[in-house]
Tab-separated table of C-alpha atoms in Angstrom:
chain	number	residue	atom	x	y	z
A	19	MET	CA	0.338	-0.148	0.749
A	20	HIS	CA	1.993	3.421	-0.775
A	21	ASN	CA	1.964	6.714	1.490
A	22	LYS	CA	-1.346	9.764	1.048
A	23	TYR	CA	0.672	12.783	0.395
A	24	SER	CA	0.001	16.189	1.245
A	25	LEU	CA	1.381	19.721	0.274
A	26	ASN	CA	0.067	23.400	2.057
A	27	VAL	CA	1.681	25.617	0.391
A	28	ASN	CA	0.185	29.171	1.661
A	29	LYS	CA	0.824	32.344	0.986
A	30	ILE	CA	3.958	32.279	-0.252
A	31	SER	CA	6.310	35.685	-1.147
A	32	LYS	CA	9.444	35.350	-2.416
A	33	ARG	CA	11.286	38.799	-3.716
A	34	PHE	CA	15.373	39.075	-4.996
A	35	GLY	CA	16.425	42.333	-2.845
A	36	ARG	CA	14.046	44.861	-3.712
A	37	GLN	CA	12.400	43.041	-6.635
A	38	LEU	CA	9.314	40.467	-6.349
A	39	LEU	CA	9.205	38.010	-7.757
A	40	PHE	CA	6.033	36.090	-6.673
A	41	ARG	CA	3.074	37.362	-3.626
A	42	ASP	CA	1.075	34.905	-1.544
A	43	ILE	CA	0.730	31.832	-4.131
A	44	SER	CA	-1.975	28.959	-2.289
A	45	PHE	CA	-2.350	25.592	-3.245
A	46	SER	CA	-3.647	22.447	-2.031
A	47	LEU	CA	-2.206	19.492	-3.574
A	48	VAL	CA	-2.851	15.330	-2.234
A	49	THR	CA	-1.741	11.300	-3.484
A	50	GLY	CA	-3.262	11.255	-7.313
A	51	ASP	CA	-3.248	15.540	-7.988
A	52	SER	CA	-0.678	17.059	-11.052
A	53	PHE	CA	-0.275	20.482	-10.570
A	54	PHE	CA	1.467	22.116	-13.023
A	55	ILE	CA	3.009	26.298	-12.650
A	56	THR	CA	3.083	28.333	-16.062
A	57	GLY	CA	3.905	31.452	-16.207
A	58	PRO	CA	6.411	34.443	-18.498
A	59	ASN	CA	10.566	33.734	-18.394
A	60	GLY	CA	12.143	35.184	-15.284
A	61	SER	CA	8.289	34.998	-13.482
A	62	GLY	CA	9.457	32.420	-10.222
A	63	LYS	CA	8.231	28.540	-11.741
A	64	SER	CA	11.629	27.327	-10.838
A	65	THR	CA	12.845	29.557	-7.999
A	66	MET	CA	9.194	28.265	-6.461
A	67	LEU	CA	9.826	24.335	-7.586
A	68	GLN	CA	13.044	25.109	-5.487
A	69	ILE	CA	10.489	26.327	-2.533
A	70	VAL	CA	8.844	23.689	-2.299
A	71	ALA	CA	11.106	21.090	-2.370
A	72	GLY	CA	13.177	22.939	0.591
A	73	LEU	CA	15.955	24.004	-1.424
A	74	GLN	CA	15.688	27.764	-1.253
A	75	LYS	CA	13.683	30.000	0.982
A	76	SER	CA	10.727	31.857	0.958
A	77	THR	CA	10.694	35.673	2.216
A	78	SER	CA	6.773	34.483	3.973
A	79	GLY	CA	4.447	31.705	3.510
A	80	ASP	CA	5.107	28.567	4.360
A	81	VAL	CA	5.388	25.078	2.802
A	82	SER	CA	4.043	22.154	5.220
A	83	PHE	CA	4.340	18.050	3.502
A	84	PHE	CA	1.874	15.486	5.729
A	85	MET	CA	2.566	11.758	5.275
A	86	ASP	CA	-1.152	10.036	6.158
A	87	GLU	CA	-1.521	13.079	7.509
A	88	LYS	CA	1.775	13.397	10.371
A	89	LYS	CA	3.507	16.334	8.964
A	90	ILE	CA	7.328	15.656	7.809
A	91	PRO	CA	9.914	17.434	9.188
A	92	GLU	CA	11.467	19.946	7.078
A	93	ASP	CA	15.435	17.937	6.788
A	94	GLU	CA	13.977	15.127	6.266
A	95	ARG	CA	11.737	16.607	2.851
A	96	PHE	CA	13.743	15.254	0.920
A	97	ARG	CA	14.081	11.537	1.190
A	98	HIS	CA	10.180	11.836	-0.542
A	99	PHE	CA	10.362	12.905	-3.619
A	100	GLY	CA	12.200	13.272	-5.781
A	101	PHE	CA	13.459	16.198	-7.970
A	102	ALA	CA	14.660	17.147	-11.575
A	103	SER	CA	15.414	20.073	-13.106
A	104	PRO	CA	17.893	21.489	-15.430
A	105	ALA	CA	19.836	23.980	-12.944
A	106	MET	CA	20.307	20.463	-11.636
A	107	ASN	CA	23.697	18.860	-13.354
A	108	PRO	CA	24.672	15.102	-12.088
A	109	TYR	CA	28.555	14.270	-11.866
A	110	ASP	CA	30.136	15.131	-14.907
A	111	THR	CA	33.296	12.618	-13.844
A	112	LEU	CA	30.488	9.498	-12.690
A	113	THR	CA	28.936	7.230	-15.134
A	114	ALA	CA	25.759	6.822	-14.919
A	115	VAL	CA	25.125	3.799	-13.221
A	116	GLU	CA	27.154	5.540	-10.231
A	117	ASN	CA	25.202	8.698	-10.818
A	118	ILE	CA	22.171	6.144	-10.532
A	119	MET	CA	24.139	4.338	-7.283
A	120	PHE	CA	24.777	7.728	-5.502
A	121	ALA	CA	21.254	9.190	-5.932
A	122	SER	CA	19.658	5.553	-4.661
A	123	SER	CA	18.516	4.595	-1.382
A	124	GLY	CA	18.844	0.592	-1.794
A	125	ILE	CA	17.954	0.145	-5.126
A	126	LYS	CA	18.595	-3.169	-6.273
A	127	LYS	CA	21.327	-3.320	-9.646
A	128	GLU	CA	17.985	-4.782	-11.911
A	129	ASN	CA	15.837	-1.782	-10.845
A	130	ILE	CA	18.454	0.045	-12.059
A	131	ASP	CA	19.073	-1.264	-15.476
A	132	GLU	CA	15.696	-1.511	-16.329
A	133	MET	CA	15.960	2.225	-15.183
A	134	LEU	CA	18.056	2.716	-17.898
A	135	ASN	CA	16.401	0.683	-20.302
A	136	LEU	CA	13.969	2.308	-20.228
A	137	PHE	CA	15.033	5.663	-21.046
A	138	GLY	CA	17.239	3.909	-23.495
A	139	LEU	CA	20.599	5.049	-21.610
A	140	TYR	CA	21.210	1.238	-21.328
A	141	PRO	CA	24.201	1.357	-24.010
A	142	HIS	CA	25.211	4.076	-22.204
A	143	ARG	CA	25.671	2.875	-19.034
A	144	GLU	CA	29.233	1.855	-18.315
A	145	LYS	CA	30.091	5.651	-19.236
A	146	HIS	CA	31.568	9.567	-17.741
A	147	VAL	CA	27.930	11.285	-17.780
A	148	GLY	CA	30.754	14.517	-19.230
A	149	ILE	CA	30.388	12.980	-22.339
A	150	TYR	CA	26.699	13.134	-22.771
A	151	SER	CA	23.996	15.316	-24.427
A	152	SER	CA	21.823	17.785	-23.256
A	153	GLY	CA	18.734	14.837	-23.737
A	154	MET	CA	21.085	12.198	-22.430
A	155	LYS	CA	21.588	13.792	-19.379
A	156	GLN	CA	17.570	15.066	-19.576
A	157	ARG	CA	16.581	11.326	-19.722
A	158	LEU	CA	19.392	10.861	-16.538
A	159	ARG	CA	18.130	13.763	-14.474
A	160	ILE	CA	14.407	12.373	-15.100
A	161	ILE	CA	15.441	8.728	-14.421
A	162	LEU	CA	17.448	10.104	-10.801
A	163	SER	CA	14.102	11.723	-9.829
A	164	MET	CA	12.157	8.784	-10.446
A	165	ILE	CA	14.631	5.960	-9.008
A	166	ASN	CA	13.565	5.847	-5.088
A	167	SER	CA	10.067	5.445	-6.560
A	168	PRO	CA	9.383	9.118	-4.458
A	169	GLY	CA	5.661	10.334	-2.883
A	170	ILE	CA	5.969	14.009	-4.713
A	171	LEU	CA	7.406	14.235	-7.727
A	172	LEU	CA	8.674	17.303	-8.696
A	173	LEU	CA	10.099	17.939	-12.425
A	174	ASP	CA	11.391	21.435	-13.425
A	175	GLU	CA	10.785	21.830	-17.561
A	176	PRO	CA	10.678	17.254	-17.685
A	177	SER	CA	11.025	17.536	-21.105
A	178	SER	CA	13.401	20.611	-22.448
A	179	ASN	CA	15.752	19.099	-24.560
A	180	LEU	CA	14.575	15.924	-25.331
A	181	ASP	CA	13.883	14.614	-29.217
A	182	SER	CA	9.993	13.308	-29.745
A	183	GLU	CA	11.516	9.489	-28.575
A	184	GLY	CA	12.443	11.074	-25.505
A	185	LYS	CA	10.031	12.744	-24.726
A	186	ASP	CA	7.317	10.136	-25.007
A	187	ILE	CA	8.909	7.496	-22.436
A	188	VAL	CA	9.530	10.749	-20.670
A	189	PHE	CA	5.623	11.810	-20.602
A	190	SER	CA	4.149	7.657	-20.584
A	191	ALA	CA	6.653	7.378	-17.108
A	192	ILE	CA	4.218	10.386	-15.138
A	193	GLU	CA	1.590	8.782	-16.463
A	194	LYS	CA	1.881	5.543	-14.759
A	195	LEU	CA	3.318	7.586	-11.946
A	196	ARG	CA	0.545	9.925	-11.502
A	197	GLU	CA	-2.141	7.554	-9.842
A	198	LYS	CA	-0.191	6.908	-6.886
A	199	THR	CA	2.285	10.096	-7.005
A	200	LEU	CA	1.920	14.130	-5.945
A	201	VAL	CA	2.946	15.552	-9.751
A	202	ILE	CA	3.859	19.146	-9.513
A	203	ILE	CA	5.734	20.488	-12.959
A	204	ALA	CA	7.232	23.364	-13.752
A	205	THR	CA	6.438	24.326	-17.730
A	206	ASN	CA	5.396	26.497	-20.679
A	207	GLU	CA	4.891	23.441	-22.725
A	208	HIS	CA	0.828	22.653	-23.691
A	209	ASP	CA	2.225	19.005	-23.956
A	210	GLU	CA	3.438	19.715	-20.141
A	211	MET	CA	0.268	21.460	-18.713
A	212	LYS	CA	-1.951	17.878	-20.070
A	213	LEU	CA	-0.423	15.543	-18.019
A	214	CYS	CA	-1.831	17.411	-15.398
A	215	HIS	CA	-5.131	18.381	-13.705
A	216	LYS	CA	-5.971	21.205	-12.236
A	217	GLY	CA	-2.309	24.469	-12.314
A	218	ILE	CA	-1.720	27.955	-10.909
A	219	ASP	CA	-0.196	30.725	-14.094
A	220	ILE	CA	2.167	32.495	-11.206
A	221	ALA	CA	2.684	36.010	-12.827
A	222	GLU	CA	-1.405	36.331	-13.152
A	223	GLN	CA	-2.284	33.768	-9.849
A	224	ASN	CA	-4.676	32.322	-11.130
A	225	TYR	CA	-5.765	28.673	-9.921
B	10	MET	CA	23.455	8.693	8.777
B	11	GLN	CA	26.704	7.201	8.293
B	12	SER	CA	25.948	4.524	4.572
B	13	ARG	CA	24.622	8.318	3.322
B	14	ILE	CA	28.558	9.892	4.739
B	15	ILE	CA	30.464	6.874	3.374
B	16	LYS	CA	28.788	7.189	-0.288
B	17	ASN	CA	29.310	10.877	-0.274
B	18	LEU	CA	32.975	10.200	0.511
B	19	ARG	CA	33.845	7.841	-1.989
B	20	LYS	CA	31.927	9.765	-4.835
B	21	ASP	CA	33.801	12.516	-3.639
B	22	PHE	CA	37.043	10.198	-3.568
B	23	LEU	CA	36.126	8.923	-6.688
B	24	ILE	CA	35.834	12.041	-8.787
B	25	GLU	CA	39.426	13.319	-7.325
B	26	PHE	CA	40.938	10.575	-8.279
B	27	ARG	CA	39.587	10.671	-11.371
B	28	ASN	CA	40.060	14.190	-12.138
B	29	ARG	CA	42.821	13.999	-9.629
B	30	SER	CA	43.213	18.616	-9.961
B	31	ALA	CA	43.578	19.540	-6.021
B	32	LEU	CA	45.619	16.451	-5.896
B	33	ASN	CA	47.717	17.112	-8.174
B	34	ILE	CA	47.912	20.944	-7.413
B	35	SER	CA	48.991	20.019	-3.832
B	36	PHE	CA	51.739	17.364	-4.134
B	37	ALA	CA	53.306	19.349	-7.399
B	38	PHE	CA	53.161	21.486	-4.929
B	39	ALA	CA	54.774	19.540	-2.149
B	40	GLY	CA	57.863	18.312	-4.090
B	41	ILE	CA	58.646	21.725	-5.806
B	42	THR	CA	58.983	23.878	-2.255
B	43	THR	CA	60.191	21.275	-0.920
B	44	LEU	CA	63.258	20.311	-3.292
B	45	SER	CA	63.946	24.045	-4.492
B	46	VAL	CA	64.515	25.740	-0.255
B	47	SER	CA	66.687	21.826	-0.238
B	48	LEU	CA	68.135	22.972	-3.253
B	49	ALA	CA	68.572	26.938	-1.737
B	50	CYS	CA	70.270	26.719	0.905
B	51	GLY	CA	72.406	23.612	-0.436
B	52	GLY	CA	73.545	21.766	2.686
B	53	ALA	CA	73.395	24.870	5.036
B	54	SER	CA	71.901	24.401	8.559
B	55	LEU	CA	68.962	26.324	9.573
B	56	SER	CA	67.768	27.630	12.895
B	57	SER	CA	64.766	25.750	14.687
B	58	GLN	CA	62.628	28.464	14.340
B	59	VAL	CA	63.567	29.007	10.573
B	60	ASN	CA	63.102	25.056	9.495
B	61	ALA	CA	59.393	24.708	11.551
B	62	VAL	CA	58.236	28.036	9.181
B	63	LEU	CA	59.596	26.501	5.767
B	64	LEU	CA	58.092	23.635	7.121
B	65	TRP	CA	53.556	24.480	7.795
B	66	VAL	CA	54.721	27.255	4.479
B	67	ILE	CA	54.787	24.279	2.399
B	68	ILE	CA	52.355	22.663	4.298
B	69	PHE	CA	50.009	25.358	4.350
B	70	PHE	CA	50.133	26.236	0.763
B	71	SER	CA	50.229	22.291	-0.511
B	72	GLY	CA	46.676	21.902	1.446
B	73	MET	CA	45.369	25.021	0.751
B	74	SER	CA	44.598	25.356	-3.154
B	75	GLY	CA	42.525	21.754	-2.676
B	76	LEU	CA	41.206	22.087	0.282
B	77	SER	CA	38.618	24.484	-0.426
B	78	HIS	CA	38.191	23.374	-4.406
B	79	ILE	CA	36.268	20.025	-2.380
B	80	PHE	CA	32.766	22.572	-1.536
B	81	ILE	CA	33.742	24.769	-4.817
B	82	ARG	CA	32.742	22.284	-7.357
B	83	GLU	CA	30.175	21.368	-6.362
B	84	GLU	CA	28.603	25.169	-7.587
B	85	GLU	CA	30.942	25.113	-10.162
B	86	GLU	CA	29.569	22.188	-11.857
B	87	LYS	CA	26.372	23.108	-11.257
B	88	THR	CA	26.318	19.653	-9.100
B	89	ALA	CA	25.285	21.064	-5.694
B	90	LEU	CA	21.270	21.068	-5.670
B	91	PHE	CA	21.964	17.656	-7.094
B	92	LEU	CA	24.145	16.714	-3.940
B	93	SER	CA	21.336	18.574	-1.995
B	94	LEU	CA	18.239	16.161	-2.767
B	95	CYS	CA	20.576	12.971	-2.134
B	96	SER	CA	21.717	14.259	2.164
B	97	ASP	CA	20.706	16.319	4.422
B	98	PRO	CA	23.366	19.492	5.400
B	99	GLU	CA	24.781	18.241	7.296
B	100	ASN	CA	25.935	14.535	5.904
B	101	ILE	CA	27.310	17.135	3.036
B	102	TYR	CA	29.072	19.118	5.973
B	103	LEU	CA	31.038	15.516	7.712
B	104	SER	CA	31.266	13.839	4.141
B	105	LYS	CA	33.862	16.760	3.095
B	106	LEU	CA	34.954	16.922	6.097
B	107	LEU	CA	36.616	13.768	6.955
B	108	PHE	CA	37.283	14.364	2.679
B	109	ASN	CA	39.731	17.320	3.615
B	110	ILE	CA	41.085	16.156	6.515
B	111	ILE	CA	41.923	12.534	4.657
B	112	LEU	CA	43.785	14.840	1.524
B	113	PHE	CA	45.617	16.990	4.157
B	114	ALA	CA	46.621	14.546	5.861
B	115	CYS	CA	48.191	12.555	3.034
B	116	ILE	CA	49.822	16.052	1.909
B	117	THR	CA	51.465	16.097	5.419
B	118	ALA	CA	52.727	12.269	5.174
B	119	LEU	CA	54.865	13.626	2.439
B	120	VAL	CA	55.272	16.254	2.571
B	121	THR	CA	56.992	16.304	6.230
B	122	PRO	CA	59.182	13.358	6.219
B	123	LEU	CA	59.628	14.788	2.521
B	124	TYR	CA	61.692	18.246	4.835
B	125	LEU	CA	62.634	16.312	7.269
B	126	PHE	CA	65.310	14.520	4.401
B	127	PHE	CA	66.163	16.949	2.186
B	128	MET	CA	66.411	19.499	5.223
B	129	GLN	CA	68.406	16.538	7.146
B	130	VAL	CA	66.107	17.961	10.216
B	131	VAL	CA	65.962	15.843	12.991
B	132	PRO	CA	63.336	16.047	15.652
B	133	VAL	CA	64.726	15.390	18.971
B	134	TYR	CA	60.827	15.471	20.544
B	135	ILE	CA	60.050	12.671	17.679
B	136	LEU	CA	55.856	12.146	18.808
B	137	TYR	CA	55.417	15.746	20.069
B	138	PHE	CA	56.748	16.658	16.548
B	139	ILE	CA	54.339	13.999	15.478
B	140	SER	CA	51.763	15.079	17.103
B	141	THR	CA	51.822	19.046	16.903
B	142	VAL	CA	52.346	18.679	12.430
B	143	ALA	CA	48.692	16.278	12.989
B	144	ALA	CA	47.392	18.637	15.662
B	145	GLY	CA	47.970	21.908	13.388
B	146	SER	CA	46.724	20.100	10.241
B	147	LEU	CA	42.862	18.786	11.960
B	148	ALA	CA	43.000	22.228	12.565
B	149	VAL	CA	43.611	23.568	9.088
B	150	SER	CA	41.831	20.830	7.333
B	151	SER	CA	38.626	22.202	10.122
B	152	ILE	CA	38.786	25.707	9.007
B	153	THR	CA	39.059	24.892	5.327
B	154	THR	CA	36.151	23.220	5.441
B	155	ILE	CA	33.561	25.484	5.971
B	156	LEU	CA	35.571	28.784	4.482
B	157	GLY	CA	35.121	26.457	1.451
B	158	ALA	CA	31.257	26.669	1.853
B	159	MET	CA	30.533	29.824	2.760
B	160	VAL	CA	32.985	31.627	-0.059
B	161	ALA	CA	31.534	28.674	-2.544
B	162	LYS	CA	28.075	30.122	-1.620
B	163	ALA	CA	29.215	33.639	-2.701
B	164	GLU	CA	29.878	36.000	-5.914
B	165	SER	CA	33.346	36.397	-5.791
B	166	ARG	CA	35.005	33.125	-4.414
B	167	GLY	CA	39.128	33.010	-4.881
B	168	SER	CA	40.240	36.793	-3.304
B	169	LEU	CA	37.442	36.309	-0.634
B	170	PHE	CA	38.610	32.836	0.196
B	171	THR	CA	41.980	34.320	1.281
B	172	VAL	CA	40.108	37.576	2.889
B	173	ILE	CA	37.926	35.413	5.698
B	174	SER	CA	40.757	32.351	5.957
B	175	PHE	CA	43.419	34.761	7.263
B	176	PRO	CA	42.183	35.704	10.903
B	177	VAL	CA	41.308	32.301	11.824
B	178	MET	CA	44.402	30.582	10.626
B	179	ILE	CA	46.889	33.527	12.268
B	180	PRO	CA	46.419	31.409	15.410
B	181	VAL	CA	46.619	27.424	14.681
B	182	LEU	CA	49.569	28.345	12.510
B	183	TRP	CA	51.290	31.400	14.840
B	184	ILE	CA	51.040	28.267	17.787
B	185	SER	CA	52.015	24.829	15.015
B	186	ILE	CA	54.936	25.953	14.540
B	187	LYS	CA	56.297	27.667	17.744
B	188	LEU	CA	55.510	23.802	18.683
B	189	THR	CA	57.332	22.436	15.810
B	190	ALA	CA	60.077	24.246	15.919
B	191	ASP	CA	60.417	23.045	20.310
B	192	SER	CA	60.003	19.623	19.080
B	193	ILE	CA	62.823	20.111	16.744
B	194	GLU	CA	65.203	22.601	18.990
B	195	GLY	CA	64.468	20.228	21.750
B	196	GLY	CA	65.837	21.767	25.016
B	197	ALA	CA	62.637	22.442	27.930
B	198	PRO	CA	59.611	19.600	27.118
B	199	PRO	CA	57.023	20.304	25.215
B	200	GLU	CA	54.328	21.888	26.500
B	201	VAL	CA	51.101	19.141	25.909
B	202	ARG	CA	48.654	21.937	26.750
B	203	SER	CA	49.005	23.816	23.269
B	204	ILE	CA	48.390	20.082	21.567
B	205	LEU	CA	45.754	20.386	23.500
B	206	PHE	CA	44.639	23.408	22.575
B	207	LEU	CA	45.129	23.309	18.865
B	208	LEU	CA	42.773	19.874	18.739
B	209	ALA	CA	40.182	22.288	21.226
B	210	PHE	CA	40.191	25.447	18.488
B	211	SER	CA	39.554	22.143	15.568
B	212	GLY	CA	36.658	20.951	18.101
B	213	VAL	CA	35.369	23.942	18.436
B	214	ILE	CA	35.574	24.995	14.450
B	215	ILE	CA	33.832	21.423	13.715
B	216	SER	CA	29.709	21.863	16.726
B	217	VAL	CA	30.475	25.245	15.474
B	218	SER	CA	30.565	24.668	11.169
B	219	TYR	CA	28.510	21.642	11.866
B	220	LEU	CA	25.215	23.782	13.315
B	221	VAL	CA	25.606	26.167	11.392
B	222	PHE	CA	26.580	25.198	8.127
B	223	LYS	CA	22.562	24.033	6.935
B	224	PHE	CA	22.105	27.783	7.117
B	225	ILE	CA	25.641	28.633	4.724
B	226	TRP	CA	23.945	26.123	2.153
B	227	THR	CA	20.479	26.636	1.942
B	228	GLU	CA	19.835	29.384	-0.622
B	229	ASN	CA	18.593	32.230	0.876
């Protein structure tokens, strides 16, 4: 049986110096929800996602995660979610398998091979990630975000740099996970928004 | 917690041995300076103070180039976000600290015998000499680890490291040089208190760093 997660984002605002990026963003989600965050370039989609993940501090407001109605302490959050973003680089000097082993918590080798196969990286598993193309790196980022079967999946532009085959693989993987996972996608791509049940335009704050 | 620290440590060593950037620079600096000093002196006997100063200058600069690199590399290669997603800040700090302590111990273990051999120095109190070098190295590693993290998160990296390391390094180097000179020279029995001071200094730096690291590492 899967754990039931819920997320409350309560009046989050973010300022960089004097510049206000966004103000009073609130939403609540539970396992099975898939949610998009959209908005023009520089509107703070990626920042919003990083605040939800606890990787950045908000200027005001708070984010709380619950697992089976029990609050998850802030410093334990990272154990419950998977995160992929173009700003997140795997280690170039390590191979794909070594990067996955580093990110995984007790995953069997067969499962790693299965994921690499699914995303078309199995033949390149022993190559250093530094020689990967940007599309291959993006596939690896998605694998890294999903490898621990997280309860919450946070994806920043998941199909960026991907070819049409890569997009199909990523979209079908997200669709498979949607039922038992809470998914948030920061995007401007219409195809990625269509994967979600609901969403928010961060610039207009329409919910 | 332990397994996460071991995973981080293993990853850092794997990357370091494949890049060998910090190691190569440190070992090259250590070898070249030790040999240059010994050739320049031409077999002349130096005072214990001068020997201690030269030894610590070589140890210090051999280590500095590599030690701060461990955090800065994570930021420069944009892997810091990936690391943050895999480990909590305390584990990151402890694994980087251990990496720096091991790296600096290797550098010291190479530099010190080389220096003693080329300069034909035989410390009178050998145990005291070894303890001083070990305690001084621990203090330098603990300081550079947390300063490296602060600098990695700042914009003006290189210059900031030099500026903020200056006041915290001075007491460590000053005491280490004095103790090393005493152990080479002999005479009055060595002061164990001063070695304890170096160990206590490292303990305080490591404890405070462990507590504040989360605030340094997380973006504001």
